[in-house]
Amino acid sequence: MIAALVSGLRIRLAMGWAALVALVTLAPQLVSGDRVATLAASENQRHVFSLLRFVLPNIVLGRQLIKAYDNTGTAIVTRHTDVTEVLERDADFAVVYEPKMRAITAGENFFLGMQDSPAYTRDVSNMRLAVRRDDVSGILIPLAARLSAEIVAAAPGRIDVAADLTRRVPARVVAAYFGTPGSSEEAMIDGTTKMFWYLFVDLAGTEAVTQAGLSAAAAMRTYLDGAIAERHANPTDADDVLNRCLALQRAGTPGMDDLGIRNNLIGLLIGLVPTLSKASVQALAVLLDRPEALAGAQAAARADDDALLTAHVMEAFRFDPINPVIYRRTVRDSEIARGTLRARTIPKGTMVLASNLSAMFDPLAVEAPNAFRTDRPARDYILWGYGMHTCFGGHINRALMPQMLKPLLKLRGLRRAPGAAGQVQGTPFPQNFVVEFDRVT
Ligand code: HEM
């Protein structure tokens, strides 16, 4: 009992200290620097959340900060226990994506835009039959390992990781595993990126991003309709996702008519290509900034110890996940953190930004959150959502990110290229990120 009190006090004192450090670090940058750039840096976001977790863990504002989806105000939730509460209570905190999903498909919703419903269960179940857990070890790891090794082996002492590796491998995985390469590799990368940007990133509702996303969607619909028609006309015996979908269709599976297959494929492809690319780039950038962690990842890569390599890559990604918040909208007035001093009632219609980045650095839930550790329990990570809508590709991500980076990490003398080229270029999706190395081991 006393030990628990002392431990609780110690953690809260550390939180207070971290809040103070955050204030001292951020204040000068926010007063005299470029505020947008300051807040875009993951390290600074972690400072902001240190401050909020201690001072104002749950904020409810009457102001609309997000324009892309209808809402009446904004709430920001920062403590691990409250973030998971929001994401678990999907009946009260609903996904908002439906109108944009319908715009992407020119009709139907996709399951990430659905509330818990028969259609949600039907579509997720169908796609789980087509994209199987066994495929991760049986197909995807060997495929991504081969594709990545080929690309890195052909690089002459330097490589543009974003342009030539992490954007290429997911697109080639889609080509081989889904059986839908796109009208070109470039079109697959570019189109899925623009749609993702429109759907999930552009919270300001920018017209140009909307137009780019919608025209990419029209092109992707045309391409996939054609690919499905072509497969009907000229069947193949490939064991790919498209053929598995068509087998489900022949078996009379509800939701698997051509349109259903096309819409589900669009959703998965949007989720797959830009995310895996950006995530791998960001994890590598974190490793490159931490010599000890990099050395650990390199040793694991060279020893072909995939479990240890994965632990390094996931831990690196925790420091800079591609989405620092997951957003929902309240269906009704909803109280969170009930019975605590930080309890707040969030009015109906409020956009709730549940910060998974903050949750992963909350010392009340995560031991030594600022330390780079490779022995963390799985519950310390909220890298791809939580609750009902947890990423469909979670096991794929855990497997493919390390495989893409592994041949790079095997190289001697891996380092950022000098100057701007060695920094991640392109926002919100990395376009270029050049690293150099001495020789292939
Ligand atoms: C590192 C790469 C990835 C990251 C960081 C990521 C992130 C996420 C996140 C945060 C969510 C939850 C969104 C929310 O609750 O609002 C999610 C859901 C989803 N992701 Fe991913 N994702 C990645 C890769 C993939 C891949 C490879 C696929 C496809 C195979 C995919 C397909 C989906 C789908 C379909 C959902 C919706 C799941 C549902 O509604 O049940 N994602 N992802």
Short mmCIF file of N, CA, C and O in Angstrom, two decimals, residues 259-380:
data_model
loop_
_atom_site.label_atom_id
_atom_site.label_comp_id
_atom_site.label_asym_id
_atom_site.label_seq_id
_atom_site.Cartn_x
_atom_site.Cartn_y
_atom_site.Cartn_z
N LEU A 259 -18.90 -5.22 -57.36
CA LEU A 259 -18.80 -3.89 -56.75
C LEU A 259 -18.28 -3.98 -55.31
O LEU A 259 -17.43 -3.18 -54.88
N GLY A 260 -18.78 -4.98 -54.59
CA GLY A 260 -18.33 -5.18 -53.20
C GLY A 260 -16.84 -5.49 -53.16
O GLY A 260 -16.10 -4.96 -52.32
N ILE A 261 -16.41 -6.35 -54.06
CA ILE A 261 -14.97 -6.70 -54.11
C ILE A 261 -14.17 -5.45 -54.42
O ILE A 261 -13.17 -5.15 -53.75
N ARG A 262 -14.60 -4.71 -55.42
CA ARG A 262 -13.85 -3.50 -55.81
C ARG A 262 -13.73 -2.52 -54.64
O ARG A 262 -12.64 -2.01 -54.37
N ASN A 263 -14.85 -2.28 -53.95
CA ASN A 263 -14.82 -1.29 -52.87
C ASN A 263 -13.94 -1.74 -51.71
O ASN A 263 -13.20 -0.94 -51.12
N ASN A 264 -14.01 -3.02 -51.39
CA ASN A 264 -13.15 -3.52 -50.32
C ASN A 264 -11.67 -3.44 -50.71
O ASN A 264 -10.82 -3.12 -49.88
N LEU A 265 -11.40 -3.74 -51.97
CA LEU A 265 -10.00 -3.65 -52.41
C LEU A 265 -9.50 -2.21 -52.34
O LEU A 265 -8.38 -1.95 -51.90
N ILE A 266 -10.32 -1.27 -52.78
CA ILE A 266 -9.88 0.14 -52.70
C ILE A 266 -9.50 0.48 -51.27
O ILE A 266 -8.44 1.05 -51.01
N GLY A 267 -10.35 0.12 -50.33
CA GLY A 267 -10.09 0.44 -48.92
C GLY A 267 -8.77 -0.16 -48.45
O GLY A 267 -7.98 0.51 -47.78
N LEU A 268 -8.54 -1.40 -48.80
CA LEU A 268 -7.30 -2.05 -48.34
C LEU A 268 -6.07 -1.43 -48.99
O LEU A 268 -5.04 -1.23 -48.35
N LEU A 269 -6.18 -1.14 -50.28
CA LEU A 269 -5.00 -0.59 -50.97
C LEU A 269 -4.65 0.80 -50.43
O LEU A 269 -3.47 1.13 -50.26
N ILE A 270 -5.67 1.60 -50.13
CA ILE A 270 -5.40 2.93 -49.53
C ILE A 270 -4.69 2.75 -48.20
O ILE A 270 -3.76 3.47 -47.85
N GLY A 271 -5.14 1.74 -47.43
CA GLY A 271 -4.54 1.51 -46.11
C GLY A 271 -3.12 0.99 -46.20
O GLY A 271 -2.34 1.15 -45.26
N LEU A 272 -2.78 0.37 -47.31
CA LEU A 272 -1.52 -0.38 -47.36
C LEU A 272 -0.31 0.42 -47.84
O LEU A 272 0.72 0.46 -47.18
N VAL A 273 -0.44 1.04 -49.00
CA VAL A 273 0.78 1.55 -49.67
C VAL A 273 1.37 2.79 -48.97
O VAL A 273 2.54 2.75 -48.54
N PRO A 274 0.61 3.89 -48.81
CA PRO A 274 1.27 5.08 -48.23
C PRO A 274 1.66 4.89 -46.78
O PRO A 274 2.67 5.45 -46.33
N THR A 275 0.88 4.10 -46.05
CA THR A 275 1.16 3.92 -44.62
C THR A 275 2.45 3.15 -44.39
O THR A 275 3.30 3.57 -43.61
N LEU A 276 2.58 2.02 -45.07
CA LEU A 276 3.79 1.21 -44.86
C LEU A 276 5.03 1.99 -45.26
O LEU A 276 6.09 1.88 -44.62
N SER A 277 4.90 2.77 -46.32
CA SER A 277 6.04 3.55 -46.77
C SER A 277 6.43 4.60 -45.72
O SER A 277 7.57 4.66 -45.27
N LYS A 278 5.46 5.39 -45.34
CA LYS A 278 5.76 6.47 -44.39
C LYS A 278 6.25 5.91 -43.05
O LYS A 278 7.20 6.43 -42.45
N ALA A 279 5.60 4.85 -42.60
CA ALA A 279 5.96 4.28 -41.30
C ALA A 279 7.41 3.78 -41.32
O ALA A 279 8.16 3.99 -40.36
N SER A 280 7.80 3.14 -42.40
CA SER A 280 9.16 2.58 -42.45
C SER A 280 10.19 3.70 -42.51
O SER A 280 11.25 3.62 -41.87
N VAL A 281 9.89 4.74 -43.27
CA VAL A 281 10.81 5.88 -43.34
C VAL A 281 10.96 6.51 -41.95
O VAL A 281 12.08 6.79 -41.49
N GLN A 282 9.85 6.71 -41.26
CA GLN A 282 9.93 7.37 -39.96
C GLN A 282 10.65 6.51 -38.93
O GLN A 282 11.43 7.02 -38.12
N ALA A 283 10.42 5.21 -38.97
CA ALA A 283 11.12 4.33 -38.02
C ALA A 283 12.62 4.36 -38.29
O ALA A 283 13.43 4.44 -37.36
N LEU A 284 12.99 4.35 -39.56
CA LEU A 284 14.43 4.39 -39.89
C LEU A 284 15.04 5.72 -39.44
O LEU A 284 16.15 5.75 -38.89
N ALA A 285 14.31 6.81 -39.66
CA ALA A 285 14.85 8.12 -39.26
C ALA A 285 15.08 8.16 -37.75
O ALA A 285 16.09 8.71 -37.29
N VAL A 286 14.17 7.59 -36.98
CA VAL A 286 14.36 7.56 -35.52
C VAL A 286 15.61 6.75 -35.18
O VAL A 286 16.45 7.16 -34.37
N LEU A 287 15.79 5.60 -35.83
CA LEU A 287 16.97 4.77 -35.55
C LEU A 287 18.26 5.52 -35.89
O LEU A 287 19.23 5.47 -35.14
N LEU A 288 18.25 6.22 -37.02
CA LEU A 288 19.47 6.91 -37.45
C LEU A 288 19.88 8.00 -36.47
O LEU A 288 21.04 8.39 -36.40
N ASP A 289 18.89 8.51 -35.71
CA ASP A 289 19.20 9.55 -34.73
C ASP A 289 19.62 8.99 -33.38
O ASP A 289 19.89 9.75 -32.45
N ARG A 290 19.62 7.66 -33.24
CA ARG A 290 19.93 7.04 -31.95
C ARG A 290 20.97 5.95 -32.16
O ARG A 290 20.63 4.80 -32.43
N PRO A 291 22.24 6.31 -32.06
CA PRO A 291 23.31 5.36 -32.41
C PRO A 291 23.19 4.00 -31.73
O PRO A 291 23.39 2.97 -32.35
N GLU A 292 22.82 4.00 -30.45
CA GLU A 292 22.74 2.71 -29.75
C GLU A 292 21.61 1.85 -30.29
O GLU A 292 21.76 0.65 -30.52
N ALA A 293 20.49 2.49 -30.50
CA ALA A 293 19.33 1.76 -31.04
C ALA A 293 19.64 1.27 -32.45
O ALA A 293 19.30 0.14 -32.82
N LEU A 294 20.31 2.13 -33.22
CA LEU A 294 20.67 1.73 -34.59
C LEU A 294 21.60 0.52 -34.55
O LEU A 294 21.40 -0.45 -35.30
N ALA A 295 22.58 0.57 -33.67
CA ALA A 295 23.53 -0.56 -33.57
C ALA A 295 22.78 -1.84 -33.20
O ALA A 295 23.04 -2.92 -33.74
N GLY A 296 21.82 -1.72 -32.30
CA GLY A 296 21.04 -2.90 -31.90
C GLY A 296 20.23 -3.44 -33.07
O GLY A 296 20.17 -4.66 -33.31
N ALA A 297 19.62 -2.55 -33.83
CA ALA A 297 18.82 -2.97 -34.99
C ALA A 297 19.71 -3.60 -36.05
O ALA A 297 19.36 -4.61 -36.68
N GLN A 298 20.91 -3.01 -36.23
CA GLN A 298 21.83 -3.55 -37.23
C GLN A 298 22.32 -4.94 -36.83
O GLN A 298 22.38 -5.86 -37.67
N ALA A 299 22.62 -5.11 -35.54
CA ALA A 299 23.08 -6.43 -35.08
C ALA A 299 21.97 -7.46 -35.29
O ALA A 299 22.22 -8.58 -35.75
N ALA A 300 20.74 -7.07 -34.98
CA ALA A 300 19.62 -8.01 -35.15
C ALA A 300 19.43 -8.34 -36.63
O ALA A 300 19.19 -9.51 -36.99
N ALA A 301 19.56 -7.33 -37.50
CA ALA A 301 19.39 -7.57 -38.94
C ALA A 301 20.47 -8.52 -39.44
O ALA A 301 20.19 -9.48 -40.17
N ARG A 302 21.70 -8.26 -39.03
CA ARG A 302 22.82 -9.08 -39.52
C ARG A 302 22.73 -10.52 -38.99
O ARG A 302 23.15 -11.45 -39.66
N ALA A 303 22.13 -10.67 -37.80
CA ALA A 303 21.98 -12.02 -37.24
C ALA A 303 20.70 -12.69 -37.74
O ALA A 303 20.37 -13.79 -37.31
N ASP A 304 19.97 -12.01 -38.61
CA ASP A 304 18.66 -12.50 -39.07
C ASP A 304 17.75 -12.83 -37.90
O ASP A 304 16.95 -13.77 -37.96
N ASP A 305 17.86 -12.03 -36.84
CA ASP A 305 16.98 -12.22 -35.68
C ASP A 305 15.77 -11.31 -35.89
O ASP A 305 15.72 -10.16 -35.43
N ASP A 306 14.77 -11.85 -36.59
CA ASP A 306 13.64 -11.00 -36.97
C ASP A 306 12.83 -10.51 -35.78
O ASP A 306 12.28 -9.40 -35.80
N ALA A 307 12.76 -11.33 -34.73
CA ALA A 307 11.98 -10.89 -33.56
C ALA A 307 12.64 -9.67 -32.92
O ALA A 307 11.96 -8.68 -32.60
N LEU A 308 13.96 -9.72 -32.78
CA LEU A 308 14.67 -8.59 -32.16
C LEU A 308 14.66 -7.37 -33.08
O LEU A 308 14.50 -6.23 -32.64
N LEU A 309 14.79 -7.63 -34.37
CA LEU A 309 14.73 -6.51 -35.33
C LEU A 309 13.35 -5.84 -35.25
O LEU A 309 13.24 -4.62 -35.22
N THR A 310 12.31 -6.66 -35.22
CA THR A 310 10.95 -6.12 -35.13
C THR A 310 10.80 -5.28 -33.87
O THR A 310 10.21 -4.19 -33.91
N ALA A 311 11.35 -5.77 -32.76
CA ALA A 311 11.24 -5.01 -31.51
C ALA A 311 11.90 -3.63 -31.66
O ALA A 311 11.37 -2.62 -31.18
N HIS A 312 13.03 -3.58 -32.35
CA HIS A 312 13.70 -2.29 -32.57
C HIS A 312 12.86 -1.39 -33.47
O HIS A 312 12.72 -0.19 -33.22
N VAL A 313 12.34 -1.95 -34.54
CA VAL A 313 11.61 -1.11 -35.51
C VAL A 313 10.30 -0.60 -34.89
O VAL A 313 9.93 0.57 -35.05
N MET A 314 9.62 -1.46 -34.15
CA MET A 314 8.36 -1.03 -33.52
C MET A 314 8.63 0.05 -32.47
O MET A 314 7.90 1.02 -32.34
N GLU A 315 9.72 -0.14 -31.71
CA GLU A 315 10.05 0.85 -30.68
C GLU A 315 10.43 2.18 -31.32
O GLU A 315 10.03 3.25 -30.86
N ALA A 316 11.17 2.11 -32.43
CA ALA A 316 11.51 3.35 -33.13
C ALA A 316 10.24 4.04 -33.61
O ALA A 316 10.08 5.26 -33.46
N PHE A 317 9.33 3.26 -34.14
CA PHE A 317 8.08 3.83 -34.69
C PHE A 317 7.22 4.45 -33.58
O PHE A 317 6.50 5.40 -33.81
N ARG A 318 7.33 3.91 -32.35
CA ARG A 318 6.58 4.48 -31.22
C ARG A 318 6.97 5.95 -31.03
O ARG A 318 6.13 6.77 -30.66
N PHE A 319 8.22 6.29 -31.30
CA PHE A 319 8.65 7.67 -31.11
C PHE A 319 8.10 8.60 -32.19
O PHE A 319 8.09 9.80 -32.01
N ASP A 320 7.70 8.05 -33.32
CA ASP A 320 7.18 8.91 -34.39
C ASP A 320 6.16 8.14 -35.23
O ASP A 320 6.38 7.83 -36.40
N PRO A 321 5.01 7.82 -34.61
CA PRO A 321 4.00 7.05 -35.35
C PRO A 321 3.37 7.92 -36.45
O PRO A 321 3.41 9.15 -36.35
N ILE A 322 2.83 7.29 -37.49
CA ILE A 322 2.35 8.16 -38.57
C ILE A 322 1.09 8.93 -38.20
O ILE A 322 0.83 9.95 -38.77
N ASN A 323 0.35 8.44 -37.24
CA ASN A 323 -0.79 9.24 -36.80
C ASN A 323 -0.69 9.46 -35.30
O ASN A 323 -0.87 8.53 -34.53
N PRO A 324 -0.38 10.69 -34.86
CA PRO A 324 -0.27 10.92 -33.42
C PRO A 324 -1.62 10.95 -32.71
O PRO A 324 -1.68 10.80 -31.49
N VAL A 325 -2.71 11.15 -33.49
CA VAL A 325 -4.05 11.10 -32.87
C VAL A 325 -4.97 10.24 -33.74
O VAL A 325 -4.77 10.12 -34.94
N ILE A 326 -5.97 9.67 -33.08
CA ILE A 326 -7.04 8.96 -33.80
C ILE A 326 -8.32 9.72 -33.47
O ILE A 326 -8.55 10.05 -32.30
N TYR A 327 -9.10 10.05 -34.48
CA TYR A 327 -10.22 10.93 -34.17
C TYR A 327 -11.58 10.24 -34.32
O TYR A 327 -11.78 9.38 -35.15
N ARG A 328 -12.48 10.69 -33.49
CA ARG A 328 -13.83 10.18 -33.44
C ARG A 328 -14.78 11.36 -33.22
O ARG A 328 -14.33 12.46 -32.88
N ARG A 329 -16.10 11.11 -33.34
CA ARG A 329 -17.08 12.19 -33.04
C ARG A 329 -18.11 11.61 -32.06
O ARG A 329 -18.57 10.48 -32.25
N THR A 330 -18.46 12.43 -31.07
CA THR A 330 -19.41 11.93 -30.06
C THR A 330 -20.82 11.83 -30.65
O THR A 330 -21.32 12.78 -31.27
N VAL A 331 -21.43 10.68 -30.44
CA VAL A 331 -22.79 10.43 -30.92
C VAL A 331 -23.81 11.07 -29.98
O VAL A 331 -24.90 11.45 -30.35
N ARG A 332 -23.42 11.17 -28.71
CA ARG A 332 -24.27 11.78 -27.66
C ARG A 332 -23.34 12.42 -26.64
O ARG A 332 -22.13 12.16 -26.68
N ASP A 333 -23.88 13.21 -25.74
CA ASP A 333 -23.04 13.75 -24.65
C ASP A 333 -22.42 12.55 -23.93
O ASP A 333 -23.13 11.62 -23.54
N SER A 334 -21.10 12.58 -23.78
CA SER A 334 -20.43 11.39 -23.24
C SER A 334 -19.38 11.79 -22.22
O SER A 334 -18.47 12.57 -22.53
N GLU A 335 -19.51 11.24 -21.04
CA GLU A 335 -18.52 11.52 -19.99
C GLU A 335 -17.36 10.54 -20.10
O GLU A 335 -17.57 9.34 -20.31
N ILE A 336 -16.15 11.05 -19.99
CA ILE A 336 -14.99 10.14 -19.93
C ILE A 336 -14.27 10.32 -18.59
O ILE A 336 -14.44 11.33 -17.92
N ALA A 337 -13.48 9.33 -18.25
CA ALA A 337 -12.70 9.34 -16.99
C ALA A 337 -13.61 9.53 -15.79
O ALA A 337 -13.24 10.22 -14.81
N ARG A 338 -14.79 8.95 -15.87
CA ARG A 338 -15.81 9.09 -14.82
C ARG A 338 -15.22 8.78 -13.44
O ARG A 338 -14.44 7.85 -13.27
N GLY A 339 -15.60 9.60 -12.47
CA GLY A 339 -15.18 9.35 -11.09
C GLY A 339 -13.77 9.84 -10.78
O GLY A 339 -13.26 9.57 -9.70
N THR A 340 -13.15 10.53 -11.73
CA THR A 340 -11.80 11.06 -11.46
C THR A 340 -11.85 12.59 -11.51
O THR A 340 -12.83 13.16 -12.01
N LEU A 341 -10.77 13.21 -11.07
CA LEU A 341 -10.73 14.68 -11.11
C LEU A 341 -10.66 15.20 -12.54
O LEU A 341 -10.97 16.35 -12.81
N ARG A 342 -10.24 14.36 -13.48
CA ARG A 342 -10.13 14.82 -14.87
C ARG A 342 -11.36 14.44 -15.70
O ARG A 342 -11.33 14.58 -16.93
N ALA A 343 -12.43 13.98 -15.03
CA ALA A 343 -13.66 13.61 -15.76
C ALA A 343 -14.17 14.81 -16.55
O ALA A 343 -14.16 15.94 -16.06
N ARG A 344 -14.57 14.57 -17.79
CA ARG A 344 -15.16 15.64 -18.59
C ARG A 344 -16.33 15.06 -19.36
O ARG A 344 -16.27 13.93 -19.85
N THR A 345 -17.39 15.88 -19.53
CA THR A 345 -18.48 15.47 -20.40
C THR A 345 -18.26 16.13 -21.75
O THR A 345 -18.16 17.37 -21.84
N ILE A 346 -18.17 15.31 -22.77
CA ILE A 346 -17.90 15.83 -24.11
C ILE A 346 -19.24 15.93 -24.85
O ILE A 346 -19.93 14.92 -25.02
N PRO A 347 -19.62 17.14 -25.25
CA PRO A 347 -20.94 17.29 -25.86
C PRO A 347 -21.08 16.54 -27.18
O PRO A 347 -20.09 16.35 -27.90
N LYS A 348 -22.30 16.17 -27.49
CA LYS A 348 -22.63 15.50 -28.76
C LYS A 348 -22.08 16.32 -29.94
O LYS A 348 -22.19 17.55 -29.95
N GLY A 349 -21.52 15.63 -30.92
CA GLY A 349 -21.06 16.31 -32.14
C GLY A 349 -19.63 16.80 -32.07
O GLY A 349 -19.12 17.38 -33.03
N THR A 350 -18.96 16.56 -30.93
CA THR A 350 -17.57 17.04 -30.78
C THR A 350 -16.59 16.07 -31.44
O THR A 350 -16.73 14.86 -31.29
N MET A 351 -15.62 16.62 -32.13
CA MET A 351 -14.53 15.78 -32.65
C MET A 351 -13.59 15.50 -31.49
O MET A 351 -13.13 16.44 -30.83
N VAL A 352 -13.30 14.26 -31.26
CA VAL A 352 -12.44 13.87 -30.14
C VAL A 352 -11.11 13.36 -30.71
O VAL A 352 -11.08 12.39 -31.45
N LEU A 353 -10.04 14.07 -30.38
CA LEU A 353 -8.72 13.65 -30.82
C LEU A 353 -8.09 12.84 -29.70
O LEU A 353 -7.66 13.40 -28.68
N ALA A 354 -8.13 11.53 -29.85
CA ALA A 354 -7.57 10.63 -28.83
C ALA A 354 -6.12 10.39 -29.24
O ALA A 354 -5.86 9.79 -30.28
N SER A 355 -5.20 10.88 -28.44
CA SER A 355 -3.79 10.83 -28.87
C SER A 355 -3.12 9.52 -28.49
O SER A 355 -2.73 9.31 -27.33
N ASN A 356 -2.94 8.70 -29.50
CA ASN A 356 -2.21 7.44 -29.28
C ASN A 356 -0.74 7.73 -29.01
O ASN A 356 -0.10 7.01 -28.24
N LEU A 357 -0.18 8.79 -29.61
CA LEU A 357 1.21 9.14 -29.33
C LEU A 357 1.35 9.47 -27.84
O LEU A 357 2.23 8.97 -27.15
N SER A 358 0.44 10.30 -27.35
CA SER A 358 0.49 10.67 -25.94
C SER A 358 0.32 9.44 -25.06
O SER A 358 1.06 9.26 -24.07
N ALA A 359 -0.62 8.58 -25.40
CA ALA A 359 -0.87 7.38 -24.59
C ALA A 359 0.39 6.53 -24.48
O ALA A 359 0.69 5.98 -23.41
N MET A 360 1.14 6.43 -25.59
CA MET A 360 2.33 5.58 -25.58
C MET A 360 3.48 6.19 -24.78
O MET A 360 4.48 5.54 -24.55
N PHE A 361 3.32 7.46 -24.36
CA PHE A 361 4.35 8.12 -23.55
C PHE A 361 3.81 8.51 -22.18
O PHE A 361 4.42 9.33 -21.49
N ASP A 362 2.70 7.90 -21.79
CA ASP A 362 2.09 8.23 -20.51
C ASP A 362 2.74 7.36 -19.42
O ASP A 362 2.54 6.16 -19.37
N PRO A 363 3.52 7.98 -18.52
CA PRO A 363 4.22 7.19 -17.51
C PRO A 363 3.28 6.49 -16.54
O PRO A 363 3.70 5.57 -15.84
N LEU A 364 2.02 6.90 -16.50
CA LEU A 364 1.07 6.21 -15.62
C LEU A 364 0.72 4.82 -16.17
O LEU A 364 0.23 3.96 -15.45
N ALA A 365 0.97 4.62 -17.48
CA ALA A 365 0.64 3.32 -18.08
C ALA A 365 1.84 2.60 -18.65
O ALA A 365 1.83 1.38 -18.79
N VAL A 366 2.87 3.37 -19.01
CA VAL A 366 4.01 2.79 -19.73
C VAL A 366 5.28 3.03 -18.92
O VAL A 366 5.58 4.18 -18.56
N GLU A 367 6.01 1.98 -18.64
CA GLU A 367 7.23 2.11 -17.82
C GLU A 367 8.32 2.83 -18.61
O GLU A 367 8.55 2.51 -19.79
N ALA A 368 8.96 3.78 -17.98
CA ALA A 368 10.08 4.53 -18.60
C ALA A 368 9.78 4.86 -20.05
O ALA A 368 10.51 4.45 -20.96
N PRO A 369 8.71 5.62 -20.30
CA PRO A 369 8.26 5.80 -21.69
C PRO A 369 9.27 6.49 -22.59
O PRO A 369 9.26 6.27 -23.79
N ASN A 370 10.15 7.32 -22.01
CA ASN A 370 11.08 8.04 -22.88
C ASN A 370 12.33 7.24 -23.22
O ASN A 370 13.15 7.68 -24.02
N ALA A 371 12.45 6.07 -22.61
CA ALA A 371 13.61 5.23 -22.91
C ALA A 371 13.33 4.39 -24.15
O ALA A 371 12.19 3.99 -24.39
N PHE A 372 14.38 4.15 -24.94
CA PHE A 372 14.26 3.26 -26.10
C PHE A 372 14.48 1.84 -25.58
O PHE A 372 15.57 1.47 -25.18
N ARG A 373 13.41 1.05 -25.56
CA ARG A 373 13.52 -0.31 -25.02
C ARG A 373 12.96 -1.32 -25.99
O ARG A 373 11.97 -1.04 -26.68
N THR A 374 13.57 -2.47 -26.03
CA THR A 374 13.08 -3.49 -26.97
C THR A 374 12.41 -4.65 -26.25
O THR A 374 12.14 -5.68 -26.85
N ASP A 375 12.13 -4.44 -24.94
CA ASP A 375 11.49 -5.53 -24.18
C ASP A 375 10.11 -5.12 -23.68
O ASP A 375 9.63 -5.59 -22.67
N ARG A 376 9.49 -4.18 -24.39
CA ARG A 376 8.20 -3.67 -23.92
C ARG A 376 7.08 -4.69 -24.18
O ARG A 376 7.10 -5.38 -25.19
N PRO A 377 6.07 -4.72 -23.28
CA PRO A 377 4.91 -5.56 -23.56
C PRO A 377 4.09 -4.97 -24.71
O PRO A 377 4.13 -3.75 -24.95
N ALA A 378 3.35 -5.81 -25.41
CA ALA A 378 2.57 -5.36 -26.57
C ALA A 378 1.62 -4.23 -26.21
O ALA A 378 1.36 -3.34 -27.03
N ARG A 379 1.12 -4.23 -24.97
CA ARG A 379 0.10 -3.22 -24.62
C ARG A 379 0.68 -1.80 -24.58
O ARG A 379 -0.06 -0.81 -24.54
N ASP A 380 2.02 -1.66 -24.58
CA ASP A 380 2.60 -0.31 -24.59
C ASP A 380 2.44 0.37 -25.96
O ASP A 380 2.69 1.56 -26.09
#
